[in-house]
PDB file of C-alpha atoms in Angstrom:
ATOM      1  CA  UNK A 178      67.417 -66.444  25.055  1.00  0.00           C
ATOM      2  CA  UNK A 179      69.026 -64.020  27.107  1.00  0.00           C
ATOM      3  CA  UNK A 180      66.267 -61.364  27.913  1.00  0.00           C
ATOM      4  CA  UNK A 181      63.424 -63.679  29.163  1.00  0.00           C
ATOM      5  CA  UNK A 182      59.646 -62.477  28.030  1.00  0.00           C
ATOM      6  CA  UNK A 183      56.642 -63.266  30.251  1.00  0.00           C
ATOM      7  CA  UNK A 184      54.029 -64.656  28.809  1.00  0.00           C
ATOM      8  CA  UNK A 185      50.430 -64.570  29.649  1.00  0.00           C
ATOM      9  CA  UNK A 186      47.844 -67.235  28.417  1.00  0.00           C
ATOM     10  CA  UNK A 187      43.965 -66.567  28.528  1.00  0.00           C
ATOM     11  CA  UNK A 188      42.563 -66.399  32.025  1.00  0.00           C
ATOM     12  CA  UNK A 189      40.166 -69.323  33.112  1.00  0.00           C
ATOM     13  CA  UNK A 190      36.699 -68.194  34.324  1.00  0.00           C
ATOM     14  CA  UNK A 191      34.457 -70.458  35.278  1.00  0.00           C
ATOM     15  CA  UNK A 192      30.779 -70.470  33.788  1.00  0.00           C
ATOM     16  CA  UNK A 193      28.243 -68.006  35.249  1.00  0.00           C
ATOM     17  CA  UNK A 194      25.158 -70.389  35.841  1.00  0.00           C
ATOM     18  CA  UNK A 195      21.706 -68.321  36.012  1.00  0.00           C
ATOM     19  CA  UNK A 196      20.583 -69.431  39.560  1.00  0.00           C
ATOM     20  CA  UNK A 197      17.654 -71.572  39.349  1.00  0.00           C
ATOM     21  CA  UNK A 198      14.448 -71.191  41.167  1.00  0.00           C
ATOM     22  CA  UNK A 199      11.904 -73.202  42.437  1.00  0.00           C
ATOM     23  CA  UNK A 200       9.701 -74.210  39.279  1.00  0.00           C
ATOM     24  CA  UNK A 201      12.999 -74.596  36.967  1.00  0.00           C
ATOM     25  CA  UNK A 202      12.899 -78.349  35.268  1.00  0.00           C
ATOM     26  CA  UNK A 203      13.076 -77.400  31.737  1.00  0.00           C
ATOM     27  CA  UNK A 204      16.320 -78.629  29.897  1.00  0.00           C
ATOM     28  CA  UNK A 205      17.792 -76.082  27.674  1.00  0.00           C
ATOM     29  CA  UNK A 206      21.071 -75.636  25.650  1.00  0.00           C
ATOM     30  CA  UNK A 207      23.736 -73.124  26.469  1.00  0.00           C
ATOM     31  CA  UNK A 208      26.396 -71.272  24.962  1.00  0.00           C
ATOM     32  CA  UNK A 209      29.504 -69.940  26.988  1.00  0.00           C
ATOM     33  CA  UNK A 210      30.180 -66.429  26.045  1.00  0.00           C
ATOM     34  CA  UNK A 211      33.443 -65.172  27.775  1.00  0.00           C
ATOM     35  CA  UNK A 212      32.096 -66.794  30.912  1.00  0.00           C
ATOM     36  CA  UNK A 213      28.541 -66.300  30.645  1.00  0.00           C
ATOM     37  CA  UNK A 214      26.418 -69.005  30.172  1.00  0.00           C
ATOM     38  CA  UNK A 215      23.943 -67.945  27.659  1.00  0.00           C
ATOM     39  CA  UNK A 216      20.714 -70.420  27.081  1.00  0.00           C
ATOM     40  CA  UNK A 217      18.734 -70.593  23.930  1.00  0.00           C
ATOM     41  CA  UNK A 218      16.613 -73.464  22.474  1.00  0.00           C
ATOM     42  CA  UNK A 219      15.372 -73.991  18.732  1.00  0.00           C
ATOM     43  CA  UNK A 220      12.456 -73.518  17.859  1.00  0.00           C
ATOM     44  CA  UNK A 221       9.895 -74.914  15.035  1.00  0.00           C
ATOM     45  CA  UNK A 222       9.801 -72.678  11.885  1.00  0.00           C
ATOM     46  CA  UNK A 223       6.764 -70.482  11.640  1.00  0.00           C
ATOM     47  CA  UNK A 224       4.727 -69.939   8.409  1.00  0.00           C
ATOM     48  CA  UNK A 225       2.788 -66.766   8.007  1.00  0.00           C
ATOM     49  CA  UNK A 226       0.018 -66.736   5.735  1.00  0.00           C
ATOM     50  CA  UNK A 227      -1.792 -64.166   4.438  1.00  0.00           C
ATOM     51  CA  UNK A 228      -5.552 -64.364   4.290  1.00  0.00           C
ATOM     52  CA  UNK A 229      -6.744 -65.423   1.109  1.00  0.00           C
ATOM     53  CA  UNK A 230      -9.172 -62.491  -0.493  1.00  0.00           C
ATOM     54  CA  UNK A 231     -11.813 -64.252  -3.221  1.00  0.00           C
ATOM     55  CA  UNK A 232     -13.221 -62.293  -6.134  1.00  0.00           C
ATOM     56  CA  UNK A 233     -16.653 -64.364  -5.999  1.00  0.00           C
ATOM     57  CA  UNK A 234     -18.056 -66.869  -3.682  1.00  0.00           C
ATOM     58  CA  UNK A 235     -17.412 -68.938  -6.628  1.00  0.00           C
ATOM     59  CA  UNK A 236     -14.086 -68.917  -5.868  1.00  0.00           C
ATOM     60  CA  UNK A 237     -14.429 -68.978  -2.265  1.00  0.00           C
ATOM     61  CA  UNK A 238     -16.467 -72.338  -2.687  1.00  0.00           C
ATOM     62  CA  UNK A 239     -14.292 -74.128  -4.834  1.00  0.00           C
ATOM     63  CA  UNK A 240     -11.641 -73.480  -2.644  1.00  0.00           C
ATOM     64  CA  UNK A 241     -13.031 -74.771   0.328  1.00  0.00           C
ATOM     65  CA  UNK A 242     -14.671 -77.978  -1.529  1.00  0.00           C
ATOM     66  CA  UNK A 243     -10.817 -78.321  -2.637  1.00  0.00           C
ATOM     67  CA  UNK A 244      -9.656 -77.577   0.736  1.00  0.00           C
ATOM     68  CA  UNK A 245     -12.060 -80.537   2.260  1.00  0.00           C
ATOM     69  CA  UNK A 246     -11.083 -83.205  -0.573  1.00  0.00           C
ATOM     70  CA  UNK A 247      -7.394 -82.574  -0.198  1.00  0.00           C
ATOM     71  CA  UNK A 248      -7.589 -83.072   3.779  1.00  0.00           C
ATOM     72  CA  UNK A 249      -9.876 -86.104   2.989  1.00  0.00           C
ATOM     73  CA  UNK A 250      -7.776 -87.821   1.268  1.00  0.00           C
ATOM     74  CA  UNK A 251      -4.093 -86.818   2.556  1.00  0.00           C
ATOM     75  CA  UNK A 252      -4.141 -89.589   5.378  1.00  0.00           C
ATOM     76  CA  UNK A 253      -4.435 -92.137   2.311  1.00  0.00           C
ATOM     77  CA  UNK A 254      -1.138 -90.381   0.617  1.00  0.00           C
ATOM     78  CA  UNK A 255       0.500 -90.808   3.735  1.00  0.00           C
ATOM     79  CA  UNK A 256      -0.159 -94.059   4.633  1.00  0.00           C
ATOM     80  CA  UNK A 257       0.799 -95.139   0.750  1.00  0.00           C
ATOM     81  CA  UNK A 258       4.112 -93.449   1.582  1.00  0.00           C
ATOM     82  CA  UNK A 259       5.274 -95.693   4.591  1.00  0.00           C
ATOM     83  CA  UNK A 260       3.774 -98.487   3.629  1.00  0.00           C
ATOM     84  CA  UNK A 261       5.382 -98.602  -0.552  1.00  0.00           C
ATOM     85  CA  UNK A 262       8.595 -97.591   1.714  1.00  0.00           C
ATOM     86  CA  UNK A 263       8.243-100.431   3.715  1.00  0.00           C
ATOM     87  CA  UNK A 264       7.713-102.480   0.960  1.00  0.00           C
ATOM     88  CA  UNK A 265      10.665-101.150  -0.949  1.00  0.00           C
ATOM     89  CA  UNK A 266      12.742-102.118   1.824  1.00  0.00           C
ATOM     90  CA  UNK A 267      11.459-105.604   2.433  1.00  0.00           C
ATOM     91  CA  UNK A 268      12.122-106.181  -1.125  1.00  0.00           C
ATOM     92  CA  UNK A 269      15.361-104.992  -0.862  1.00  0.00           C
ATOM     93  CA  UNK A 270      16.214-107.686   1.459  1.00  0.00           C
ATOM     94  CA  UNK A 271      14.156-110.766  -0.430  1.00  0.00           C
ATOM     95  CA  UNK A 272      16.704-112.329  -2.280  1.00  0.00           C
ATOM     96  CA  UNK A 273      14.007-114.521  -4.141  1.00  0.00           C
ATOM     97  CA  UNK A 274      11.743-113.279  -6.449  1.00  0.00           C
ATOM     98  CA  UNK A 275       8.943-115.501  -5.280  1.00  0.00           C
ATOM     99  CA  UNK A 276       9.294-114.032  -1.715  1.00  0.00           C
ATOM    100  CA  UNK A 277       9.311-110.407  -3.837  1.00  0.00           C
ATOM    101  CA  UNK A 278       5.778-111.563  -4.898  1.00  0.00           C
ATOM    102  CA  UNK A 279       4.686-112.878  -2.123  1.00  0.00           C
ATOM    103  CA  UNK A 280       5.461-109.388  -0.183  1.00  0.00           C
ATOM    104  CA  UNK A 281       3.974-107.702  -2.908  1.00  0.00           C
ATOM    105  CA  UNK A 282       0.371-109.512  -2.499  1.00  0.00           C
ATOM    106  CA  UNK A 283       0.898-109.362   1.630  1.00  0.00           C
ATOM    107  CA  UNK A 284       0.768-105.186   0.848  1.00  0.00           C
ATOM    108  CA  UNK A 285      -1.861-105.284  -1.763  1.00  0.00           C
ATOM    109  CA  UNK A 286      -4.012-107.320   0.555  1.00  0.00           C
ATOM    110  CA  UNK A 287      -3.530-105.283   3.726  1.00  0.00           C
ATOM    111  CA  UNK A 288      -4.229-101.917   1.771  1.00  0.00           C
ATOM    112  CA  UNK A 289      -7.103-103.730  -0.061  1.00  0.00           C
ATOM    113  CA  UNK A 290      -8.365-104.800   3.338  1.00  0.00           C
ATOM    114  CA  UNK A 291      -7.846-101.016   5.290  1.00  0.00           C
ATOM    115  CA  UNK A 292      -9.006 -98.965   2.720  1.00  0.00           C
ATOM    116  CA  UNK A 293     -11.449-101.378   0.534  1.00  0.00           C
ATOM    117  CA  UNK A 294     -14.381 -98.991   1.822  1.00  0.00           C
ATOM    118  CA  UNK A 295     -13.128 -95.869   2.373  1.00  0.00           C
ATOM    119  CA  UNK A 296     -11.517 -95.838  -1.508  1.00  0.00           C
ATOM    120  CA  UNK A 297     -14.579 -97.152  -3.040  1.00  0.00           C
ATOM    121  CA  UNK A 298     -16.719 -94.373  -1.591  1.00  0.00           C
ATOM    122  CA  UNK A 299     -13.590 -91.486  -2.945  1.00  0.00           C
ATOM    123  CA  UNK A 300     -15.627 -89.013  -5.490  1.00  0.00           C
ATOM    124  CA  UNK A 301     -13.564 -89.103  -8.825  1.00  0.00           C
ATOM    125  CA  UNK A 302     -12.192 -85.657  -7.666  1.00  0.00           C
ATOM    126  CA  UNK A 303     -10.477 -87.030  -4.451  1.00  0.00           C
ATOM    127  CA  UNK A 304      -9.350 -89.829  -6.920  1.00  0.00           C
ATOM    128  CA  UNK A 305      -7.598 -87.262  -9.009  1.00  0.00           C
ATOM    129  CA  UNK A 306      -6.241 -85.382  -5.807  1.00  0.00           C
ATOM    130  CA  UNK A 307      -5.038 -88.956  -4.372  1.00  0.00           C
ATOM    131  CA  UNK A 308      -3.251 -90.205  -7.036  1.00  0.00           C
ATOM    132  CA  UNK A 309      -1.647 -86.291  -7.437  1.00  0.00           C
ATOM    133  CA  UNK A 310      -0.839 -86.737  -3.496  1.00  0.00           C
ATOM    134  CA  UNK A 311       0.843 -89.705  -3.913  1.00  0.00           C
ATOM    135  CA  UNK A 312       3.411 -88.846  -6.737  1.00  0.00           C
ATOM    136  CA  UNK A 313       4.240 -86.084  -4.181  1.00  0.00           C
ATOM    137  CA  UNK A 314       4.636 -87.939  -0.958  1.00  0.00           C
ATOM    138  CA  UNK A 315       6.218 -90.785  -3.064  1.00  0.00           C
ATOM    139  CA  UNK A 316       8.063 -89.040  -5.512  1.00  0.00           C
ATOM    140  CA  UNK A 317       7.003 -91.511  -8.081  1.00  0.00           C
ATOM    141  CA  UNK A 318       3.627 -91.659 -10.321  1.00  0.00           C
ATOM    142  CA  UNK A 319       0.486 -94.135  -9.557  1.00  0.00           C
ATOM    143  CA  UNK A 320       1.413 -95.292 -12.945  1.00  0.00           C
ATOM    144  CA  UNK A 321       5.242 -96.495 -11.911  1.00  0.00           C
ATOM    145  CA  UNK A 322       4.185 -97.992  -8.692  1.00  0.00           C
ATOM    146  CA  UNK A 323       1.503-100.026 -10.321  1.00  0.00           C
ATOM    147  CA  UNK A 324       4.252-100.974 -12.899  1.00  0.00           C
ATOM    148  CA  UNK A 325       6.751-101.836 -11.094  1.00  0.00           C
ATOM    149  CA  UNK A 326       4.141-103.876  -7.975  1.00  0.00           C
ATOM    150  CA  UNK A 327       2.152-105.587 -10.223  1.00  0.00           C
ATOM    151  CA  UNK A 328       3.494-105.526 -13.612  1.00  0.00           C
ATOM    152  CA  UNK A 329       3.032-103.724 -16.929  1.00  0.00           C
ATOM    153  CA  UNK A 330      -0.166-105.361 -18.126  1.00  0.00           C
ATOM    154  CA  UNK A 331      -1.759-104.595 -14.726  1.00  0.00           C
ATOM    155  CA  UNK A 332      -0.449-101.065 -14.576  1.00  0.00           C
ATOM    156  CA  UNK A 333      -1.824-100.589 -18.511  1.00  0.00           C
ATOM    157  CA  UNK A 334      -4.790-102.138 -17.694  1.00  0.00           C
ATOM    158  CA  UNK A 335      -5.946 -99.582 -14.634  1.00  0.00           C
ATOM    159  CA  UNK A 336      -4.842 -96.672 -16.707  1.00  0.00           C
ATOM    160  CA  UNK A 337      -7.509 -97.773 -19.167  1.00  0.00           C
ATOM    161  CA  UNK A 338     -10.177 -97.867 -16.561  1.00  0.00           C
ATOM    162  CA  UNK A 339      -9.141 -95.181 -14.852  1.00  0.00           C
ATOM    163  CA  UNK A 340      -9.004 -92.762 -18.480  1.00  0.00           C
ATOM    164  CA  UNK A 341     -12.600 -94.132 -18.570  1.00  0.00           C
ATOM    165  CA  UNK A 342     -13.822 -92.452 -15.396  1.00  0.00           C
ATOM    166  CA  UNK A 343     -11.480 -89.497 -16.257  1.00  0.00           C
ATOM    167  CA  UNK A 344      -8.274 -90.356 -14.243  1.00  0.00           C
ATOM    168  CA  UNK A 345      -4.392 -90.563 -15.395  1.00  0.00           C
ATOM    169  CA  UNK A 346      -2.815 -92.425 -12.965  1.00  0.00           C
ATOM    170  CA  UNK A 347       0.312 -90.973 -14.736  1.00  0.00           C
ATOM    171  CA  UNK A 348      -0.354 -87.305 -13.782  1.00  0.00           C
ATOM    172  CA  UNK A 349       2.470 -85.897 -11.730  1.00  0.00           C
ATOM    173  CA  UNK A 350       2.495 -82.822  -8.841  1.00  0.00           C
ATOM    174  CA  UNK A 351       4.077 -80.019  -9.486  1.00  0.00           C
ATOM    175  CA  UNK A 352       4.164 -77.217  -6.632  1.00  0.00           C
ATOM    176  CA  UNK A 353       3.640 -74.798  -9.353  1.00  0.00           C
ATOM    177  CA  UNK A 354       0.692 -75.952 -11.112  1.00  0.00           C
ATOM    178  CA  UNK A 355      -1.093 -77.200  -7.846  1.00  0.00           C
ATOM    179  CA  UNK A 356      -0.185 -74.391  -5.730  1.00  0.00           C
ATOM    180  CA  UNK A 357      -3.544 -74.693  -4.193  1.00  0.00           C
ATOM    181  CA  UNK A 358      -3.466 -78.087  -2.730  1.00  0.00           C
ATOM    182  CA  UNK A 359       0.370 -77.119  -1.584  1.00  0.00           C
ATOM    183  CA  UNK A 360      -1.101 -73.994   0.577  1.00  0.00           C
ATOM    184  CA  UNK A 361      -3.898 -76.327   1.669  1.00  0.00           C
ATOM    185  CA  UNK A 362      -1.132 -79.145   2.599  1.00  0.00           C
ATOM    186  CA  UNK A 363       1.102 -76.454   4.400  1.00  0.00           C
ATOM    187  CA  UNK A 364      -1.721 -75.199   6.281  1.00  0.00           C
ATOM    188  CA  UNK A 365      -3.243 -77.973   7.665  1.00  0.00           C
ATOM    189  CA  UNK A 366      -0.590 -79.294   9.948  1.00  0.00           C
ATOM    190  CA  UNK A 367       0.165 -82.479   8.256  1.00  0.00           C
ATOM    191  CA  UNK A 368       3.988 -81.651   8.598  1.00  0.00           C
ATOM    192  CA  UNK A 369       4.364 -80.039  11.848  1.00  0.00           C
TER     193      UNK A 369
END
């Protein structure tokens, strides 16, 4: 207490702005870096892929007749995404079950009534593909949904017809196993 010290705190700066000319309107973040403002902005991640080399044309053609069914039939996948999510959450706030039912034939009349054409004329490939598509995008199989929507007889019932044309509407996606139609899904700007 006797000898005093001095003491010196940090020095305020203020900011160094980059001067701004005549065409500058974009909005960008800024860091201050011992006074200088530094601006940066994020930007979208960037896949690099490398061009596919094909033994045969074989090859080359069933890849691109995969290539066109998977982009056919992705918009469906998506739209059964939102729409069971929807769903989920309007049952979520039915408290009665016949309100539950009555949501549940609302959605299996509107999809019924979007897609009665467009599904009908699916090859049984796309089929396959579609119901693949929409255990990914859902997280849950064809199978379940059907289950859980419409009940267990009904779900048993279209996995009869559907082993019959050569479907199994309990056949899950695996990123391993369908590696293909995960490149072709990555590539094709669905998730950009």
């Amino acid at each position: 207490m006797i000898f005093s010290v001095s003491l010196k705190a940090q020095e305020y700066t203020s900011p160094v702005y980059p001067k701004l000319g005549k065409a500058d309107t974009i909005r960008i973040t800024s860091t201050n870096d011992n006074g200088v403002m530094i601006p940066w902005m994020q930007l979208n991640e960037v896949y690099v892929y490398a061009n596919r080399i094909f033994r045969t044309p074989e090859e080359r053609a069933a890849f691109n007749r995969l290539r066109y069914n998977v982009l056919k039939v992705m918009p469906y996948a998506l739209f059964a995404k939102r729409r069971y999510e929807q769903l989920e959450r309007d049952l979520v706030t039915a408290p009665e079950k016949k309100e539950q039912k009555a949501l549940v034939k609302q959605c299996d009349k509107e999809i019924k009534d979007m897609f009665n054409r467009e599904i009908k004329d699916l090859t049984i490939t796309q089929g396959q593909i579609l119901t693949k598509l929409i255990d990914r995008e859902v997280g849950r199989t064809t199978y379940d949904i059907v289950k859980q929507t419409k009940g267990g007889f009904a779900a048993f019932s279209y996995q009869i017809i559907a082993r019959v044309v050569g479907h199994n509407l309990k056949s899950t996606y695996s990123i391993d196993e369908d590696r293909d139609i995960e490149a072709i899904i990555r590539s094709s700007g669905f998730y950009q």
